[in-house]
C-alpha positions as a printed NumPy array, in Angstrom:
array([[132.983,  17.544, 112.952],
       [133.208,  18.219, 109.22 ],
       [132.631,  21.728, 107.909],
       [133.06 ,  20.94 , 104.232],
       [130.243,  21.968, 101.917],
       [131.507,  19.622,  99.201],
       [129.187,  16.669,  98.607],
       [130.481,  13.351,  99.889],
       [131.278,  10.736,  97.294],
       [131.361,   6.976,  97.677],
       [135.136,   7.196,  98.014],
       [135.082,   9.925, 100.723],
       [132.096,   9.01 , 102.887],
       [132.583,   7.185, 106.161],
       [129.69 ,   4.725, 106.187],
       [127.732,   4.085, 109.369],
       [128.675,   1.02 , 111.336],
       [125.983,  -1.592, 111.929],
       [125.476,  -0.264, 115.454],
       [125.29 ,   3.352, 114.239],
       [122.765,   2.311, 111.592],
       [120.573,   0.712, 114.286],
       [120.729,   3.898, 116.408],
       [120.077,   6.15 , 113.407],
       [117.034,   4.158, 112.32 ],
       [115.696,   4.009, 115.883],
       [116.072,   7.783, 116.104],
       [114.315,   8.377, 112.757],
       [111.442,   6.019, 113.499],
       [111.066,   7.208, 117.089],
       [110.977,  10.897, 116.129],
       [108.559,  10.308, 113.247],
       [106.182,   8.248, 115.396],
       [106.442,  10.611, 118.379],
       [105.734,  13.706, 116.3  ],
       [102.876,  11.931, 114.535],
       [101.213,  10.954, 117.826],
       [101.72 ,  14.414, 119.347],
       [100.305,  16.086, 116.213],
       [ 97.282,  13.772, 116.172],
       [ 96.51 ,  14.182, 119.866],
       [ 96.96 ,  17.97 , 119.813],
       [ 94.694,  18.318, 116.783],
       [ 92.06 ,  16.01 , 118.293],
       [ 92.092,  17.839, 121.625],
       [ 92.403,  21.45 , 120.464],
       [ 92.144,  21.718, 116.684],
       [ 95.678,  23.149, 116.573],
       [ 98.602,  21.831, 114.57 ],
       [101.902,  21.477, 116.404],
       [103.224,  24.403, 114.328],
       [100.332,  26.622, 115.397],
       [100.752,  25.534, 119.007],
       [104.464,  26.333, 118.927],
       [103.752,  29.789, 117.47 ],
       [101.33 ,  30.485, 120.315],
       [103.823,  29.229, 122.919],
       [106.622,  31.44 , 121.56 ],
       [104.347,  34.479, 121.389],
       [103.079,  33.826, 124.933],
       [106.672,  33.965, 126.201],
       [107.534,  37.212, 124.385],
       [107.089,  40.698, 125.83 ],
       [103.659,  41.988, 124.854],
       [103.008,  38.551, 123.288],
       [104.663,  39.949, 120.155],
       [107.643,  38.891, 118.053],
       [109.041,  39.967, 114.717],
       [108.168,  37.415, 112.065],
       [111.856,  36.824, 111.286],
       [112.641,  36.137, 114.952],
       [109.609,  33.868, 115.29 ],
       [110.71 ,  31.868, 112.229],
       [114.181,  31.482, 113.726],
       [112.801,  30.471, 117.136],
       [110.615,  27.671, 115.776],
       [112.956,  26.552, 112.97 ],
       [110.533,  27.4  , 110.161],
       [111.354,  28.961, 106.849],
       [109.93 ,  32.456, 106.553],
       [107.552,  31.392, 103.789],
       [106.245,  28.44 , 105.811],
       [105.724,  30.69 , 108.831],
       [103.914,  33.246, 106.674],
       [101.403,  30.575, 105.599],
       [100.942,  29.385, 109.197],
       [100.441,  32.935, 110.475],
       [ 97.96 ,  33.679, 107.673],
       [ 95.817,  30.706, 108.733],
       [ 96.095,  31.683, 112.386],
       [ 95.198,  35.28 , 111.55 ],
       [ 92.081,  34.081, 109.7  ],
       [ 91.139,  32.128, 112.842],
       [ 91.636,  35.183, 115.043],
       [ 94.553,  33.682, 117.004],
       [ 97.19 ,  36.213, 115.956],
       [ 97.441,  39.559, 114.222],
       [100.179,  40.881, 111.976],
       [101.161,  44.464, 112.691],
       [103.899,  46.706, 111.294],
       [107.066,  46.869, 113.383],
       [107.338,  50.326, 114.969],
       [111.16 ,  50.271, 115.116],
       [111.657,  49.094, 111.509],
       [109.199,  50.01 , 108.769],
       [110.266,  46.941, 106.77 ],
       [109.53 ,  44.524, 109.621],
       [106.278,  42.815, 110.549],
       [105.333,  41.615, 114.016],
       [103.073,  38.734, 114.973],
       [100.975,  39.428, 118.065],
       [ 98.892,  36.903, 119.966],
       [ 95.261,  37.938, 120.344],
       [ 93.116,  37.302, 123.407],
       [ 91.512,  34.43 , 121.497],
       [ 94.994,  33.032, 120.819],
       [ 95.822,  33.215, 124.527],
       [ 92.581,  31.485, 125.488],
       [ 93.209,  28.8  , 122.872],
       [ 96.728,  28.177, 124.175],
       [ 95.579,  28.046, 127.806],
       [ 92.934,  25.465, 126.845],
       [ 95.324,  23.372, 124.706],
       [ 98.409,  23.352, 126.927],
       [ 97.369,  20.845, 129.631],
       [ 96.456,  18.123, 127.131],
       [ 99.553,  18.696, 125.018],
       [101.891,  18.685, 128.01 ],
       [100.28 ,  15.442, 129.193],
       [100.845,  13.915, 125.738],
       [104.514,  14.946, 125.815],
       [104.818,  13.367, 129.274],
       [102.967,  10.182, 128.274],
       [104.955,   9.558, 125.1  ],
       [108.415,  10.936, 125.889],
       [109.285,  12.399, 129.287],
       [107.822,   9.639, 131.453],
       [108.95 ,   6.854, 129.073],
       [112.616,   7.786, 129.56 ],
       [114.648,   7.879, 132.739],
       [115.601,  11.402, 133.866],
       [119.155,  10.641, 132.727],
       [118.005,   9.515, 129.261],
       [115.814,  12.598, 128.885],
       [118.673,  14.897, 129.929],
       [121.065,  13.118, 127.522],
       [118.523,  13.469, 124.704],
       [118.142,  17.186, 125.413],
       [121.906,  17.689, 125.557],
       [122.444,  15.767, 122.324],
       [119.749,  17.682, 120.444],
       [121.109,  21.018, 121.711],
       [124.481,  20.052, 120.242],
       [122.779,  19.27 , 116.92 ],
       [120.801,  22.542, 117.033],
       [123.947,  24.593, 117.642],
       [125.743,  22.782, 114.817],
       [122.89 ,  23.402, 112.381],
       [122.425,  27.069, 113.294],
       [126.059,  28.056, 113.553],
       [128.075,  25.305, 111.929],
       [128.702,  24.077, 108.411],
       [125.027,  23.605, 107.597],
       [124.32 ,  27.253, 108.405],
       [126.588,  28.348, 105.557],
       [124.615,  26.398, 102.944],
       [122.104,  28.761, 101.311],
       [118.484,  27.763, 100.88 ],
       [118.384,  24.827, 103.286],
       [115.221,  25.132, 105.396],
       [116.549,  22.52 , 107.801],
       [119.552,  24.678, 108.665]])
């Protein structure tokens, strides 16, 4: 695993093999199509974006249905500015409220409202069924476990590895 932050050049890069290229492209196309279908179905069924849904899920799992904005951004892999825009829209819809953090005057918490809870409860069955229909039940249990393990390795690398040290990368 490389930890260099120097850009690769044509002379230093190890190009993908033909087989790796096939797997990479299958991954890219599969993820793009899967996320597109899940986004479309969630919006059609509930009017929520996948980002809004994920915010509600994370808040529903937090004590008091409240998280600091910085922690919420970290949990859902959003930049703080992107999360701020999402929360603003959700606040206008009455799904969440922003409140000052009692333990840190500089911090802001996002809290799920009763309307947010009701919206999540109504949206969850359809979304979970979509995830089952298009991913979980398409793969064998072994494939699904391997996918989860592989993506956890990638997540750890991107949050604590070389990518983490690169300033300004929203993907890291």
